[in-house]
Amino acid sequence: MATTKVKGTSKKIKELKGVKPEKITAEQLKKVQDAVNSLNRSQLEIGSIELKKHEMMHQIAGLKDELTLLQSEFEKDYGTFDINIQDGTINYGDDVKADS
């Protein structure tokens, strides 16, 4: 008597015998690899952005120091560092008169 093989039967037999699969499917492996690679790329990009941020913070500190020096120079030359940065007008207080 000939036996007819039913599709998926060997899988069902393995399940009944308690045989567990050794690997995930190729499709599942591809999906998990893609997800991990995307995560790694994103984390690397965040690191790059943080490095740029750190460098810019140092640049800002240097620019603030430069501005402080300019303010000291204006204070020495004009008695105030209160100036209009649009047109260069010195804003003397009410109690200070310009030397004209």
Coordinates of N, CA and C in Angstrom, one line a residue, residues 24-87:
I24 N 16.3 30.5 12.8 CA 15.1 31.2 12.3 C 15.2 31.2 10.8
T25 N 14.1 31.6 10.1 CA 14.0 31.5 8.7 C 15.0 32.6 8.1
A26 N 15.3 32.4 6.8 CA 16.2 33.4 6.1 C 15.6 34.7 6.1
E27 N 14.2 34.8 5.9 CA 13.5 36.0 5.9 C 13.6 36.7 7.2
Q28 N 13.4 36.0 8.3 CA 13.5 36.5 9.7 C 14.9 37.0 10.0
L29 N 15.9 36.3 9.5 CA 17.3 36.7 9.7 C 17.6 38.0 9.0
K30 N 17.1 38.1 7.8 CA 17.3 39.3 7.0 C 16.6 40.5 7.7
K31 N 15.4 40.3 8.2 CA 14.7 41.4 8.9 C 15.5 41.9 10.2
V32 N 15.9 40.9 11.0 CA 16.6 41.3 12.2 C 18.0 41.9 11.9
Q33 N 18.7 41.4 10.9 CA 19.9 42.0 10.5 C 19.7 43.5 10.0
D34 N 18.7 43.7 9.2 CA 18.4 45.0 8.8 C 18.1 46.0 9.9
A35 N 17.3 45.5 10.9 CA 16.9 46.3 12.0 C 18.1 46.7 12.9
V36 N 19.0 45.7 13.1 CA 20.2 45.9 13.9 C 21.1 46.9 13.2
N37 N 21.3 46.7 11.9 CA 22.2 47.6 11.1 C 21.6 49.0 11.1
S38 N 20.3 49.2 10.9 CA 19.7 50.5 11.0 C 19.9 51.2 12.3
L39 N 19.8 50.4 13.4 CA 20.0 50.9 14.7 C 21.4 51.4 14.9
N40 N 22.4 50.5 14.5 CA 23.8 50.9 14.6 C 24.1 52.2 13.8
R41 N 23.6 52.3 12.6 CA 23.8 53.5 11.8 C 23.3 54.7 12.5
S42 N 22.1 54.6 13.0 CA 21.5 55.7 13.7 C 22.3 56.1 14.9
Q43 N 22.8 55.2 15.7 CA 23.6 55.5 16.9 C 24.9 56.1 16.5
L44 N 25.5 55.6 15.4 CA 26.7 56.2 14.9 C 26.5 57.7 14.4
E45 N 25.4 57.9 13.8 CA 25.1 59.3 13.4 C 24.8 60.2 14.6
I46 N 24.2 59.7 15.6 CA 24.0 60.5 16.8 C 25.3 60.8 17.4
G47 N 26.3 59.9 17.4 CA 27.6 60.2 18.0 C 28.3 61.3 17.2
S48 N 28.1 61.2 15.9 CA 28.7 62.2 15.0 C 28.1 63.6 15.3
I49 N 26.8 63.6 15.4 CA 26.1 64.9 15.8 C 26.6 65.4 17.1
E50 N 26.7 64.6 18.1 CA 27.2 65.0 19.4 C 28.6 65.5 19.4
L51 N 29.4 64.9 18.5 CA 30.8 65.5 18.4 C 30.8 66.9 17.8
K52 N 30.0 67.0 16.8 CA 29.8 68.4 16.2 C 29.3 69.4 17.2
K53 N 28.3 68.9 18.0 CA 27.8 69.8 19.0 C 28.9 70.2 20.0
H54 N 29.7 69.3 20.4 CA 30.8 69.5 21.4 C 31.7 70.6 20.8
E55 N 32.1 70.4 19.5 CA 33.0 71.3 18.8 C 32.4 72.7 18.7
M56 N 31.1 72.8 18.5 CA 30.4 74.1 18.4 C 30.4 74.8 19.7
M57 N 30.2 74.0 20.8 CA 30.1 74.6 22.1 C 31.5 75.2 22.5
H58 N 32.6 74.6 22.0 CA 33.9 75.2 22.2 C 34.1 76.4 21.4
Q59 N 33.5 76.4 20.2 CA 33.6 77.6 19.3 C 32.8 78.7 20.0
I60 N 31.6 78.4 20.5 CA 30.8 79.5 21.2 C 31.5 80.1 22.4
A61 N 32.2 79.2 23.1 CA 33.0 79.7 24.3 C 34.1 80.7 23.8
G62 N 34.7 80.4 22.8 CA 35.8 81.2 22.2 C 35.2 82.6 21.7
L63 N 34.1 82.5 21.1 CA 33.4 83.7 20.6 C 32.9 84.6 21.7
K64 N 32.5 84.0 22.8 CA 32.0 84.8 24.0 C 33.2 85.5 24.6
D65 N 34.4 84.8 24.7 CA 35.6 85.4 25.2 C 36.0 86.6 24.3
E66 N 35.9 86.4 23.0 CA 36.2 87.5 22.0 C 35.3 88.7 22.2
L67 N 34.0 88.4 22.4 CA 33.1 89.5 22.6 C 33.4 90.2 24.0
T68 N 33.7 89.5 25.0 CA 34.1 90.1 26.3 C 35.3 91.0 26.1
L69 N 36.3 90.6 25.3 CA 37.5 91.5 25.1 C 37.1 92.7 24.3
L70 N 36.2 92.6 23.3 CA 35.7 93.8 22.6 C 34.9 94.7 23.5
Q71 N 34.1 94.2 24.4 CA 33.4 95.0 25.3 C 34.3 95.8 26.2
S72 N 35.4 95.1 26.7 CA 36.4 95.8 27.5 C 37.0 96.9 26.8
E73 N 37.4 96.7 25.5 CA 38.0 97.7 24.7 C 37.0 98.9 24.5
F74 N 35.8 98.6 24.2 CA 34.8 99.7 24.1 C 34.6 100.5 25.4
E75 N 34.6 99.8 26.5 CA 34.5 100.4 27.8 C 35.7 101.3 28.0
K76 N 36.9 100.9 27.7 CA 38.1 101.7 27.8 C 38.0 102.9 26.9
D77 N 37.7 102.7 25.6 CA 37.7 103.8 24.6 C 36.5 104.8 24.7
Y78 N 35.3 104.3 25.1 CA 34.2 105.1 25.0 C 33.4 105.3 26.4
G79 N 33.9 104.5 27.4 CA 33.3 104.6 28.7 C 32.0 103.7 28.8
T80 N 31.7 103.0 27.8 CA 30.6 102.1 27.8 C 30.8 101.1 26.7
F81 N 30.2 99.9 26.8 CA 30.2 98.9 25.8 C 28.8 98.7 25.2
D82 N 27.9 99.6 25.6 CA 26.5 99.6 25.1 C 26.4 100.2 23.7
I83 N 26.4 99.4 22.7 CA 26.4 99.9 21.3 C 25.2 99.3 20.6
N84 N 24.8 99.9 19.5 CA 23.8 99.4 18.6 C 24.6 98.6 17.6
I85 N 24.4 97.2 17.6 CA 25.2 96.4 16.7 C 24.7 96.5 15.2
Q86 N 23.6 97.2 15.0 CA 23.1 97.4 13.6 C 23.8 98.5 12.9
D87 N 24.0 99.7 13.6 CA 24.7 100.8 13.0 C 25.9 101.4 13.7

